[in-house]
Amino acid sequence: MLLHQGIGLDAFNTMPFRRAVHAVFECCFSVPLAADLSRARPFDSHDQLFRCADGLLFGLSEDSVDCMLQAYPDVGRRPGSEKSQAEHCAVIDVRPDVMAELATASQTYLQHFGFGFVMFINGYCADDVLATMADRLHNDFETERKVVRNELARINRTRLERMLGPEGGYDNW
């Protein structure tokens, strides 16, 4: 559960450094990214913050990305979760055989690449996720690492949007 939701950009810009790092870490699971994004404040707009976060993500070492990936639940681990609705862990299907296929495909992916599958699924169904996993298994390791960073960036953006809330935040912050 995120503690920092709908705080608004102004509140984020003026938070004490440690609290800002904590708020961003809740979104991205990376201390280096959270610290660097917090150091880059103040931001003039949500978009400026998102672009900075993307740039920092793409500049992280492979070890840092691996640490981030360890924090992501497996495909279908949080079926139907509203807060995770844009993420692979929330994918759900009423057909038990499809959920079993997802679990098997996820394990195959992990064994093939050595890290867990991540995908921004906002609006995709379980069959789409299965097809994407099958397609991505054809990638070489380097290509898949690039795909993973892009997916993490999309997931981070949705989480950062939730952290910030609407422009100006909510009245209770």
Short mmCIF file of C-alpha atoms in Angstrom, two decimals:
data_model
loop_
_atom_site.label_atom_id
_atom_site.label_comp_id
_atom_site.label_asym_id
_atom_site.label_seq_id
_atom_site.Cartn_x
_atom_site.Cartn_y
_atom_site.Cartn_z
CA MET A 1 0.00 0.00 0.00
CA LEU A 2 1.34 3.39 -0.92
CA LEU A 3 1.48 5.88 1.92
CA HIS A 4 2.03 8.85 -0.35
CA GLN A 5 -0.98 9.22 -2.65
CA GLY A 6 -2.31 12.38 -4.20
CA ILE A 7 0.24 14.59 -2.49
CA GLY A 8 0.57 17.04 -5.36
CA LEU A 9 3.68 18.32 -7.02
CA ASP A 10 4.11 21.30 -4.70
CA ALA A 11 4.07 19.08 -1.63
CA PHE A 12 6.53 16.68 -3.24
CA ASN A 13 8.83 19.55 -4.19
CA THR A 14 8.91 20.85 -0.61
CA MET A 15 9.06 17.55 1.31
CA PRO A 16 12.13 16.84 3.38
CA PHE A 17 14.63 14.83 1.33
CA ARG A 18 14.19 11.55 3.24
CA ARG A 19 10.42 11.66 2.95
CA ALA A 20 10.63 12.43 -0.77
CA VAL A 21 13.00 9.48 -1.27
CA HIS A 22 10.57 7.25 0.60
CA ALA A 23 7.63 8.45 -1.50
CA VAL A 24 9.45 7.78 -4.77
CA PHE A 25 10.85 4.46 -3.54
CA GLU A 26 7.27 3.28 -2.96
CA CYS A 27 6.73 3.84 -6.68
CA CYS A 28 9.91 2.44 -8.22
CA PHE A 29 11.66 0.18 -5.68
CA SER A 30 15.02 1.77 -6.43
CA VAL A 31 16.93 3.75 -3.82
CA PRO A 32 19.32 5.29 -6.39
CA LEU A 33 16.44 6.40 -8.64
CA ALA A 34 14.41 7.69 -5.68
CA ALA A 35 17.35 9.61 -4.25
CA ASP A 36 18.38 11.11 -7.59
CA LEU A 37 14.80 12.11 -8.46
CA SER A 38 14.41 13.71 -5.04
CA ARG A 39 17.68 15.60 -5.50
CA ALA A 40 16.47 16.90 -8.88
CA ARG A 41 13.59 18.81 -7.28
CA PRO A 42 11.89 21.17 -7.73
CA PHE A 43 9.91 20.17 -10.80
CA ASP A 44 7.73 22.64 -12.70
CA SER A 45 5.28 20.02 -13.93
CA HIS A 46 4.30 16.39 -13.63
CA ASP A 47 5.67 15.81 -17.11
CA GLN A 48 9.06 17.23 -16.17
CA LEU A 49 9.20 14.86 -13.18
CA PHE A 50 8.15 11.89 -15.36
CA ARG A 51 10.81 12.67 -17.99
CA CYS A 52 13.45 12.96 -15.28
CA ALA A 53 12.35 9.65 -13.73
CA ASP A 54 12.53 7.95 -17.15
CA GLY A 55 16.02 9.31 -17.76
CA LEU A 56 17.19 8.14 -14.35
CA LEU A 57 15.69 4.67 -14.89
CA PHE A 58 17.46 4.29 -18.23
CA GLY A 59 20.73 5.37 -16.59
CA LEU A 60 20.59 2.77 -13.81
CA SER A 61 23.04 -0.11 -13.72
CA GLU A 62 21.82 -3.59 -14.59
CA ASP A 63 22.30 -4.56 -10.92
CA SER A 64 19.95 -1.75 -9.85
CA VAL A 65 17.34 -2.88 -12.38
CA ASP A 66 17.69 -6.45 -11.06
CA CYS A 67 17.01 -5.17 -7.54
CA MET A 68 13.88 -3.41 -8.82
CA LEU A 69 12.67 -6.55 -10.57
CA GLN A 70 12.90 -8.54 -7.34
CA ALA A 71 10.20 -6.31 -5.85
CA TYR A 72 7.65 -7.06 -8.58
CA PRO A 73 5.11 -9.81 -7.85
CA ASP A 74 4.73 -12.60 -10.38
CA VAL A 75 2.13 -12.58 -13.15
CA GLY A 76 -1.35 -12.95 -11.71
CA ARG A 77 -0.14 -12.76 -8.08
CA ARG A 78 -2.63 -9.96 -7.29
CA PRO A 79 -5.52 -10.86 -9.60
CA GLY A 80 -7.93 -8.02 -10.14
CA SER A 81 -6.08 -5.59 -7.86
CA GLU A 82 -7.35 -2.05 -8.48
CA LYS A 83 -4.09 -0.42 -7.39
CA SER A 84 -2.06 -2.74 -9.61
CA GLN A 85 -4.51 -2.76 -12.52
CA ALA A 86 -1.89 -1.53 -15.00
CA GLU A 87 0.62 -4.18 -13.97
CA HIS A 88 1.17 -7.81 -14.89
CA CYS A 89 0.54 -9.01 -11.32
CA ALA A 90 -3.13 -7.93 -11.57
CA VAL A 91 -3.99 -9.94 -14.67
CA ILE A 92 -6.91 -12.26 -14.05
CA ASP A 93 -8.94 -14.72 -16.05
CA VAL A 94 -11.91 -16.77 -14.88
CA ARG A 95 -10.53 -19.79 -16.73
CA PRO A 96 -8.27 -21.73 -14.36
CA ASP A 97 -6.39 -23.25 -17.29
CA VAL A 98 -5.42 -19.78 -18.54
CA MET A 99 -4.17 -18.77 -15.09
CA ALA A 100 -2.15 -22.01 -15.00
CA GLU A 101 -0.74 -21.18 -18.46
CA LEU A 102 0.27 -17.75 -17.20
CA ALA A 103 2.07 -19.29 -14.22
CA THR A 104 3.87 -21.79 -16.46
CA ALA A 105 4.81 -19.14 -19.02
CA SER A 106 6.09 -16.90 -16.24
CA GLN A 107 8.35 -19.66 -14.94
CA THR A 108 9.58 -20.38 -18.47
CA TYR A 109 10.40 -16.70 -18.90
CA LEU A 110 12.25 -16.59 -15.55
CA GLN A 111 14.29 -19.67 -16.45
CA HIS A 112 15.07 -18.31 -19.92
CA PHE A 113 16.16 -14.80 -18.93
CA GLY A 114 17.04 -15.15 -15.25
CA PHE A 115 14.65 -12.39 -14.11
CA GLY A 116 10.90 -12.07 -13.73
CA PHE A 117 8.48 -10.90 -16.39
CA VAL A 118 7.14 -7.36 -16.11
CA MET A 119 4.57 -5.73 -18.35
CA PHE A 120 2.41 -2.65 -18.33
CA ILE A 121 -0.92 -4.38 -19.00
CA ASN A 122 -3.36 -1.49 -18.65
CA GLY A 123 -6.36 -2.79 -20.61
CA TYR A 124 -4.80 -6.05 -21.78
CA CYS A 125 -6.42 -9.40 -21.00
CA ALA A 126 -4.72 -12.62 -19.90
CA ASP A 127 -4.60 -13.92 -23.48
CA ASP A 128 -2.77 -10.73 -24.55
CA VAL A 129 -0.25 -11.17 -21.72
CA LEU A 130 0.32 -14.81 -22.72
CA ALA A 131 0.89 -13.79 -26.34
CA THR A 132 3.29 -11.05 -25.28
CA MET A 133 5.25 -13.45 -23.07
CA ALA A 134 5.50 -15.92 -25.95
CA ASP A 135 6.73 -13.15 -28.29
CA ARG A 136 9.24 -11.80 -25.80
CA LEU A 137 10.75 -15.24 -25.28
CA HIS A 138 12.11 -14.86 -28.82
CA ASN A 139 14.12 -11.79 -27.81
CA ASP A 140 17.81 -12.06 -27.09
CA PHE A 141 18.90 -11.09 -23.59
CA GLU A 142 20.00 -7.53 -24.49
CA THR A 143 16.80 -6.76 -26.38
CA GLU A 144 14.68 -8.07 -23.53
CA ARG A 145 16.55 -5.93 -21.00
CA LYS A 146 15.63 -2.86 -23.09
CA VAL A 147 12.00 -3.99 -23.25
CA VAL A 148 11.99 -4.50 -19.48
CA ARG A 149 13.26 -0.96 -18.84
CA ASN A 150 10.52 0.42 -21.09
CA GLU A 151 7.87 -1.58 -19.22
CA LEU A 152 9.28 -0.46 -15.86
CA ALA A 153 9.17 3.15 -17.04
CA ARG A 154 5.49 2.81 -17.95
CA ILE A 155 4.67 1.17 -14.62
CA ASN A 156 6.69 3.79 -12.70
CA ARG A 157 4.81 6.56 -14.46
CA THR A 158 1.41 5.19 -13.35
CA ARG A 159 2.69 4.86 -9.81
CA LEU A 160 4.19 8.35 -9.81
CA GLU A 161 0.90 9.70 -11.19
CA ARG A 162 -0.91 8.04 -8.29
CA MET A 163 1.63 9.46 -5.84
CA LEU A 164 1.18 12.99 -7.18
CA GLY A 165 -2.53 12.82 -7.84
CA PRO A 166 -4.14 15.63 -9.83
CA GLU A 167 -2.26 18.85 -10.47
CA GLY A 168 -2.29 20.66 -7.14
CA GLY A 169 -2.96 17.50 -5.13
CA TYR A 170 -6.00 16.90 -2.98
CA ASP A 171 -7.29 19.23 -0.30
CA ASN A 172 -6.23 16.94 2.57
CA TRP A 173 -2.52 17.36 1.78
#
